[in-house]
mmCIF file of C-alpha atoms in Angstrom:
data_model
loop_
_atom_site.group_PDB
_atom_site.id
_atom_site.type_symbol
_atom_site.label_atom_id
_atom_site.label_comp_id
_atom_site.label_asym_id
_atom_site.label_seq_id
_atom_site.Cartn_x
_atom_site.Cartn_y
_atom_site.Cartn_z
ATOM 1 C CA UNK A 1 -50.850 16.064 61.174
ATOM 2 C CA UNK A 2 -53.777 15.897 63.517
ATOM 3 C CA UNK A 3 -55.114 18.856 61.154
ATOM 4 C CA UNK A 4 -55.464 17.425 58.584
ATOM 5 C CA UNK A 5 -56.278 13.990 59.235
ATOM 6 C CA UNK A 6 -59.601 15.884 60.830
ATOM 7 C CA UNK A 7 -59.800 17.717 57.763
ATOM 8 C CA UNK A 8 -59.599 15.543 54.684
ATOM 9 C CA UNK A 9 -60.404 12.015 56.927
ATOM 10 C CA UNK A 10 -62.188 11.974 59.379
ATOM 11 C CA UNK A 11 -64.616 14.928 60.279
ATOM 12 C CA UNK A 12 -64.377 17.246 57.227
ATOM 13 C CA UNK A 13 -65.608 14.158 54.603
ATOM 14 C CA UNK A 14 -68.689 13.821 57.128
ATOM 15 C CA UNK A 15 -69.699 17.635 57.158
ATOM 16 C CA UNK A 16 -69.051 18.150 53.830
ATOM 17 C CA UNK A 17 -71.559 15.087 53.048
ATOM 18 C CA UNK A 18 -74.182 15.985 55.184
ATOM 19 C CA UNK A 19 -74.468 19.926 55.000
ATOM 20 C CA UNK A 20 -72.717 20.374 51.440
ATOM 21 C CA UNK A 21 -71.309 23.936 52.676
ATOM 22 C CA UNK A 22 -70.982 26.546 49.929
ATOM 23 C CA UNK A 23 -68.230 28.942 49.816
ATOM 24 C CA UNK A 24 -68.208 31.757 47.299
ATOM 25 C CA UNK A 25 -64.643 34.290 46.863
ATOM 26 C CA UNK A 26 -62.297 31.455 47.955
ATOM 27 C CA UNK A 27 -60.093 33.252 45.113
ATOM 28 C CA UNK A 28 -59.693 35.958 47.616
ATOM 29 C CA UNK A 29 -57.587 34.250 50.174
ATOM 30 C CA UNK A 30 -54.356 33.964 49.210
ATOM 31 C CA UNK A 31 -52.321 30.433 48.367
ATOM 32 C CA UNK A 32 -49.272 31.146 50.493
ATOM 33 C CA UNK A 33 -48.142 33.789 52.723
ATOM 34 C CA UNK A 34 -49.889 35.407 55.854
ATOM 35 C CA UNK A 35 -53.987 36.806 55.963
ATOM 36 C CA UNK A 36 -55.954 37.566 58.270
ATOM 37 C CA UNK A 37 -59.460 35.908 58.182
ATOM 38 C CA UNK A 38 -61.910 38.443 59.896
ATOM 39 C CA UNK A 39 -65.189 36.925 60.327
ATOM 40 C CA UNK A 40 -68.880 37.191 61.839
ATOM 41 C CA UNK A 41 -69.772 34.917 64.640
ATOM 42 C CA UNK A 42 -72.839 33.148 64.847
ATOM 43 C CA UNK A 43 -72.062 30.142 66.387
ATOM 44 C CA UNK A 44 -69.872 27.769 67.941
ATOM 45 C CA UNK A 45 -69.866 25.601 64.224
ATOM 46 C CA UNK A 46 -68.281 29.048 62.135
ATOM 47 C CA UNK A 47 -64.520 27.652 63.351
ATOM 48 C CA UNK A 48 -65.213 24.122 61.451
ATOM 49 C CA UNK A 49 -67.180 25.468 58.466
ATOM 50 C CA UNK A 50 -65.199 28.409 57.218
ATOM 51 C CA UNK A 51 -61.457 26.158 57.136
ATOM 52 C CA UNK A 52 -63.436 23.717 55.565
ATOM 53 C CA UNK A 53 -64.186 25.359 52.261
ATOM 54 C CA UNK A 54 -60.318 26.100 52.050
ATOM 55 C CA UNK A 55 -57.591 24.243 51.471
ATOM 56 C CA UNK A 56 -55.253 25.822 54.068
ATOM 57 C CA UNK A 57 -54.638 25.576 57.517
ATOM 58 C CA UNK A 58 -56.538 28.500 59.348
ATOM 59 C CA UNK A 59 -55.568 28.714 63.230
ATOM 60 C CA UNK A 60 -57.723 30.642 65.997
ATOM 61 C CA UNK A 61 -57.132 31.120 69.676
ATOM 62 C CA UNK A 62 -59.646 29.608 72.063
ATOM 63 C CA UNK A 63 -59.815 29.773 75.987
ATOM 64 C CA UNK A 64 -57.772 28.045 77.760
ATOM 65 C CA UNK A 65 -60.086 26.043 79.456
ATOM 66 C CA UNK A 66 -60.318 23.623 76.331
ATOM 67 C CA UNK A 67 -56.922 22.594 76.851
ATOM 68 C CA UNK A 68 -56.108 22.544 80.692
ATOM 69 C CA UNK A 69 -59.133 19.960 81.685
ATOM 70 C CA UNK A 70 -58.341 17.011 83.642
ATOM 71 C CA UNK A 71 -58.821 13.363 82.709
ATOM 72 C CA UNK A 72 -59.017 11.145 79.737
ATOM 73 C CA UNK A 73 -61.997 14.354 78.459
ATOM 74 C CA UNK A 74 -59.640 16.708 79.038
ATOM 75 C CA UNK A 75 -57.161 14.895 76.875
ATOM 76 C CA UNK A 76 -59.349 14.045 74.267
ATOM 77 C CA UNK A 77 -61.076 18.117 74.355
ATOM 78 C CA UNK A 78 -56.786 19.083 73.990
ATOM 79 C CA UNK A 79 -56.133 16.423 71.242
ATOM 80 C CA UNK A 80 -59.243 17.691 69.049
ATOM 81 C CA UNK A 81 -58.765 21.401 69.812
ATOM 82 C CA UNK A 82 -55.012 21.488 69.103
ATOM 83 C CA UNK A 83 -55.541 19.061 66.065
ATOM 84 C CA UNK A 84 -58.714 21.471 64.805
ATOM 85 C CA UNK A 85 -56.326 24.291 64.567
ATOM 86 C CA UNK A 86 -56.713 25.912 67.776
ATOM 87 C CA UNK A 87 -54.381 27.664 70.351
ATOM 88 C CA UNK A 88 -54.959 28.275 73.623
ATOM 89 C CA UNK A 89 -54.979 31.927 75.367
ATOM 90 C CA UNK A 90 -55.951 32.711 79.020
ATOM 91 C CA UNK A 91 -58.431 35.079 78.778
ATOM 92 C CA UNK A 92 -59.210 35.543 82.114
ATOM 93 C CA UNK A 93 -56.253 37.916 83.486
ATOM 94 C CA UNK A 94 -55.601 41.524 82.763
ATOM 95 C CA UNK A 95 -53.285 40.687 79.755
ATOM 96 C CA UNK A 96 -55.836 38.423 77.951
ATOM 97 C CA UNK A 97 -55.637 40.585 75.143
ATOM 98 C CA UNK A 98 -51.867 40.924 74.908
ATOM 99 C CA UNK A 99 -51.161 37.344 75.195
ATOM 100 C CA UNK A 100 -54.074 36.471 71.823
ATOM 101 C CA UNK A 101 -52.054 39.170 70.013
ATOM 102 C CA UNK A 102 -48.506 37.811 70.759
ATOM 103 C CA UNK A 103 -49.968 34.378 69.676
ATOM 104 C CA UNK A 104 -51.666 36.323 66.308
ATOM 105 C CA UNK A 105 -48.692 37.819 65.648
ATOM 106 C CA UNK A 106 -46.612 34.354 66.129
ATOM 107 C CA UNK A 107 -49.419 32.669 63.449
ATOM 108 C CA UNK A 108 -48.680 34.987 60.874
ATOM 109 C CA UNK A 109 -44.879 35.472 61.512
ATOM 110 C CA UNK A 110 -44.952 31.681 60.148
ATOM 111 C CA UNK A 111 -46.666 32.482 57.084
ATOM 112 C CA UNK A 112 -50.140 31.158 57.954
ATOM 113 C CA UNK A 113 -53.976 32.497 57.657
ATOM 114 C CA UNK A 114 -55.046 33.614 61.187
ATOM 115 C CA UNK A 115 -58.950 33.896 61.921
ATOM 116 C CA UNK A 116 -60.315 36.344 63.898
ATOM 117 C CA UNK A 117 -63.729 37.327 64.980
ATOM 118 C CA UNK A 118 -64.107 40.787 65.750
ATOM 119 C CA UNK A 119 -67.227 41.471 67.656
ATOM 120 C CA UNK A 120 -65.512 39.412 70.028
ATOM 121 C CA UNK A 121 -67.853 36.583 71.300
ATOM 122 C CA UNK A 122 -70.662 35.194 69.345
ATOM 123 C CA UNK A 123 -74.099 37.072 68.255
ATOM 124 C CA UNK A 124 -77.087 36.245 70.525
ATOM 125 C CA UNK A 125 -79.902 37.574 67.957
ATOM 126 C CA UNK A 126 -78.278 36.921 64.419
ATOM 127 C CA UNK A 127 -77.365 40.576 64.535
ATOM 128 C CA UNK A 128 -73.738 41.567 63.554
ATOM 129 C CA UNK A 129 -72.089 44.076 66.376
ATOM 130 C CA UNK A 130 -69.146 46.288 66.600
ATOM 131 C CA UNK A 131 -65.931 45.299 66.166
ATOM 132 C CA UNK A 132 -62.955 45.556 68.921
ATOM 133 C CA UNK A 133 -60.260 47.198 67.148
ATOM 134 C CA UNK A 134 -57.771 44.159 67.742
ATOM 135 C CA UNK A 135 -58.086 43.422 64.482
ATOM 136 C CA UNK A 136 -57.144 46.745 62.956
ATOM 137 C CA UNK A 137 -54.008 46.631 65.472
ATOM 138 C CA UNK A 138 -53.093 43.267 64.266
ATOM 139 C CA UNK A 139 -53.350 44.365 60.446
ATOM 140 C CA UNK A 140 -50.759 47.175 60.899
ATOM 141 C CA UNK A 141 -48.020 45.682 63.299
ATOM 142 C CA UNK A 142 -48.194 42.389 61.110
ATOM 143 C CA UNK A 143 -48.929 44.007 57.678
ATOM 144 C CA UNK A 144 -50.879 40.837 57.003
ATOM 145 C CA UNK A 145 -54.074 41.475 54.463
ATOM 146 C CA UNK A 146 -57.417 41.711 56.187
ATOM 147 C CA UNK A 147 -59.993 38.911 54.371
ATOM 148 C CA UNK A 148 -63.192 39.757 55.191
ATOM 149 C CA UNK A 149 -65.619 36.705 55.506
ATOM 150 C CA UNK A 150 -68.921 35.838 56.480
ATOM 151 C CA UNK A 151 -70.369 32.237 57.604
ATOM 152 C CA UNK A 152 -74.268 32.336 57.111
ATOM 153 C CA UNK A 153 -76.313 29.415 58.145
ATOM 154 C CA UNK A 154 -74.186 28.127 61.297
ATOM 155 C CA UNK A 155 -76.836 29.363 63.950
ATOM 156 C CA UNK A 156 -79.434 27.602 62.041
ATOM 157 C CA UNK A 157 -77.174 24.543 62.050
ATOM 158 C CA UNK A 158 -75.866 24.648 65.906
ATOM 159 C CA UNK A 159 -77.978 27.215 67.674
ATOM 160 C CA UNK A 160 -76.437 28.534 71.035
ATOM 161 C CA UNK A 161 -77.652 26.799 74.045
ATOM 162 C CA UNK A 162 -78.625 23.682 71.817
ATOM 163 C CA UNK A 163 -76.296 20.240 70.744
ATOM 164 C CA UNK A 164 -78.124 20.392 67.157
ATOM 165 C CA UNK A 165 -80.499 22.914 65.133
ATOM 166 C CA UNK A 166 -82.318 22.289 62.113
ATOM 167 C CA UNK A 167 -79.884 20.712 58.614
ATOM 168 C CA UNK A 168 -79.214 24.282 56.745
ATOM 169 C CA UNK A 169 -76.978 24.189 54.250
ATOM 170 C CA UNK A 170 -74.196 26.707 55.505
ATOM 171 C CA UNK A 171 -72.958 29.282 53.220
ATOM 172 C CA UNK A 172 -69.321 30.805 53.363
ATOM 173 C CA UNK A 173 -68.423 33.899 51.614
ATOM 174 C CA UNK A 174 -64.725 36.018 51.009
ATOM 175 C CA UNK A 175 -64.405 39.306 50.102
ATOM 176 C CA UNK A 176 -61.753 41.141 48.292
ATOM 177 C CA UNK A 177 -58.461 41.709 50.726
ATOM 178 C CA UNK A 178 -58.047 44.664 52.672
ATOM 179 C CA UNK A 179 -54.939 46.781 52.367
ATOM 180 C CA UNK A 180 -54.699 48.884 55.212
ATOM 181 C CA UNK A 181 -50.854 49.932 54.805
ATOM 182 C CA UNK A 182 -51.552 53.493 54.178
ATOM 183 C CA UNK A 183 -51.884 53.306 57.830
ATOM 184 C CA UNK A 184 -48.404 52.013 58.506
ATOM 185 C CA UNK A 185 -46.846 52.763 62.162
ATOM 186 C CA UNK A 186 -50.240 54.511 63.623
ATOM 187 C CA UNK A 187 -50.744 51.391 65.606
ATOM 188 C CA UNK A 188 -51.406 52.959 68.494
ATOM 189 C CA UNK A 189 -53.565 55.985 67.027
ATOM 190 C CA UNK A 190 -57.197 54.591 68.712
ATOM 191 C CA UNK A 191 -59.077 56.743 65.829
ATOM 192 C CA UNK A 192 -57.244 55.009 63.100
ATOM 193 C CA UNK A 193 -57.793 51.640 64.605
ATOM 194 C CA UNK A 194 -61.543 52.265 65.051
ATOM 195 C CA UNK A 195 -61.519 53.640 61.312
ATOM 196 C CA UNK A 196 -59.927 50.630 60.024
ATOM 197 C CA UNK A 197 -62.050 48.241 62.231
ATOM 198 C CA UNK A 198 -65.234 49.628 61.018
ATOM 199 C CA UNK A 199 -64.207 49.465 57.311
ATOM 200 C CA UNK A 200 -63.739 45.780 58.389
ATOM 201 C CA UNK A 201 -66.814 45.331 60.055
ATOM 202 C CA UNK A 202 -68.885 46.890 56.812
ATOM 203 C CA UNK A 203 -67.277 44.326 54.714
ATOM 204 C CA UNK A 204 -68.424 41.659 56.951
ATOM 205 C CA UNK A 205 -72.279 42.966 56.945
ATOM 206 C CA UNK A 206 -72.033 43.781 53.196
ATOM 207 C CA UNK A 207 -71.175 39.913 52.869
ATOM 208 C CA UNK A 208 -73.633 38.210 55.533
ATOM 209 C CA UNK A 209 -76.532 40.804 55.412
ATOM 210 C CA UNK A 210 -76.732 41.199 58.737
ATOM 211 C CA UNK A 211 -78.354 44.188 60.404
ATOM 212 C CA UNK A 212 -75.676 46.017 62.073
ATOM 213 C CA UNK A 213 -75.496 47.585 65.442
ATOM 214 C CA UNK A 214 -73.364 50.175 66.655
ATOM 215 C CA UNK A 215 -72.891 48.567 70.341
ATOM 216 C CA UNK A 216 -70.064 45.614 71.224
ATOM 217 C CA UNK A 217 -71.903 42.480 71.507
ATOM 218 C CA UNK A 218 -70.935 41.657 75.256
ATOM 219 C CA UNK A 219 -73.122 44.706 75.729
ATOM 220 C CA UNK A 220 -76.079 44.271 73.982
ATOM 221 C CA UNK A 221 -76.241 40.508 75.460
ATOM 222 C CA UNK A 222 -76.224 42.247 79.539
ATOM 223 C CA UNK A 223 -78.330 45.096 77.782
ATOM 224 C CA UNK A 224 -81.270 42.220 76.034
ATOM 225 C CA UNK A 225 -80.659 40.259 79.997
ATOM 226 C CA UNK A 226 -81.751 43.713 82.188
ATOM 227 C CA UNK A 227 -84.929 43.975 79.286
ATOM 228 C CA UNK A 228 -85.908 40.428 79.592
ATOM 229 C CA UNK A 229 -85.863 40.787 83.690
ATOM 230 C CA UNK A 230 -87.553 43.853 83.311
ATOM 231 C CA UNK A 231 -90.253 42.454 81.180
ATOM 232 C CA UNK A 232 -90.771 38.742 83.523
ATOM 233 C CA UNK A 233 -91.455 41.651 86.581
ATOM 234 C CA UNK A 234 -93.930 43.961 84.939
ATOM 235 C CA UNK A 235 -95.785 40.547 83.194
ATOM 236 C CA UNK A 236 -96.042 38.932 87.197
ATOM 237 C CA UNK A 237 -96.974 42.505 88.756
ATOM 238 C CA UNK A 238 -100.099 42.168 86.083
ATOM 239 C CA UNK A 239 -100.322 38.705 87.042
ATOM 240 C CA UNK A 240 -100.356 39.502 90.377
ATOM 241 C CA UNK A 241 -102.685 42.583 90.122
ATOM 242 C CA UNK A 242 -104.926 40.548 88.010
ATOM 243 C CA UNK A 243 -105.409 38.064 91.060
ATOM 244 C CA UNK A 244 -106.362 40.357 93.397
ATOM 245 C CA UNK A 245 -108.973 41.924 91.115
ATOM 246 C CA UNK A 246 -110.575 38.763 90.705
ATOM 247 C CA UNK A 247 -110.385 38.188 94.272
ATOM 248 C CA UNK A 248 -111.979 41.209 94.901
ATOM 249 C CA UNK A 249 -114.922 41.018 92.631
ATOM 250 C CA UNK A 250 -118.587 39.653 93.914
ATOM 251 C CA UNK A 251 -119.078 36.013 94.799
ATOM 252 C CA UNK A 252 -121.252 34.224 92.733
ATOM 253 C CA UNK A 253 -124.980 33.753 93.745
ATOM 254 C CA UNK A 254 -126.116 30.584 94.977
ATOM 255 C CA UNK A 255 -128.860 28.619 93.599
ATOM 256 C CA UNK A 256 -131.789 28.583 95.679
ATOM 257 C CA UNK A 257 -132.577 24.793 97.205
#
């Protein structure tokens, strides 16, 4: 109920009017029945825009955090989250990724759309990164179809680190369904389930035109951290060296009285 009161009343009227969010192959997604939404992730926004250009429920999983914090927040953060279509997984024990597949798996057992985003956490640099191969695993033990989507715009919108960006107007785009039941009980074959997740993953950058990299995006983040670190040392050695050399050099003459 929450759902949709957020949807049609409250919030989705409001961000609808101010960032008039485009959304091109909604045809694609299916009117009734099970789907799984596979999407890029750019920001923290891409969970309101993309439900908002359809008019089904779409459910996620989200940390647990943003429904176990105490007080009236906490309350609040678990009302809005649970009413925005979320459901909470603990992703901080050794079964995190059993426990947001048992919860995938429950989603689409009920008939609903399920969204996913593969890379796994959201892009730093506007770059689209490999996919985990949940996804493909969660295609074949469900036999759900894989829509691939893209949300363009959002880190313009709601940049990461910031409250607000700069007005964009968002863009939202569905590709054709993926059929992957060729594949059918080779759920546990890992070279089938990186196949079928990087079939997925060129959908997604043939919709966004993102530059692809071959590297999970938890990676490259630690990988851009070490370069940055390295860079702030060599630029004070220099700054440093530079010091001494002027430190060095001869002292000025002085004027004769």
């Amino acid at each position: 109920m929450l759902y949709w009161f957020l949807k049609w009343i409250a919030l989705g009227p409001v961000l609808r009017l101010v960032f008039r969010p485009k959304a091109d192959g909604v045809e694609h997604v299916p009117e009734e029945g099970p789907a799984i939404l596979a999407s890029n992730h750019l920001s923290y926004a891409d969970w309101l825009f993309m439900p908002l250009t359809l008019n089904r429920r779409v459910t996620f999983v989200a940390k647990a955090e943003y429904f176990t914090t105490p007080g009236i927040k906490g309350w609040f953060q678990k009302k809005f989250f649970s009413g925005a279509g979320q459901v909470p997984i603990d992703r901080s024990g050794a079964n995190a990724a059993e426990g947001a597949m048992k919860s995938a798996m429950k989603i689409l057992a009920e008939g609903d759309l399920f969204g996913i985003y593969p890379e796994g956490t959201r892009s730093h640099d506007g770059k689209l990164y490999r996919g985990k191969t949940g996804v493909a695993r969660l295609a074949l033990e469900t036999g759900a179809p894989v829509i691939p989507c893209a949300v363009v715009g959002t880190d313009v919108v709601a940049p990461a680190g910031k409250v607000y960006g700069t007005w964009t107007r968002p863009a939202v785009r569905f590709g054709k369904p993926l059929d992957f039941s060729r594949y059918a009980g080779m759920e546990n074959d890992r070279y089938i389930l990186r196949s079928i997740t990087d079939e997925i993953m060129y959908e997604i950058m043939r919709l966004s035109g993102q530059e692809y990299v071959d590297l999970y995006a938890s990676k490259a983040k630690e990988l851009d951290k070490e370069k940055a670190k390295q860079a702030a040392a060599e630029q004070a050695e220099r700054d440093r060296a530079a010091r001494e050399e002027a430190g060095d050099g001869p002292e000025p003459e002085k004027k004769a009285s």
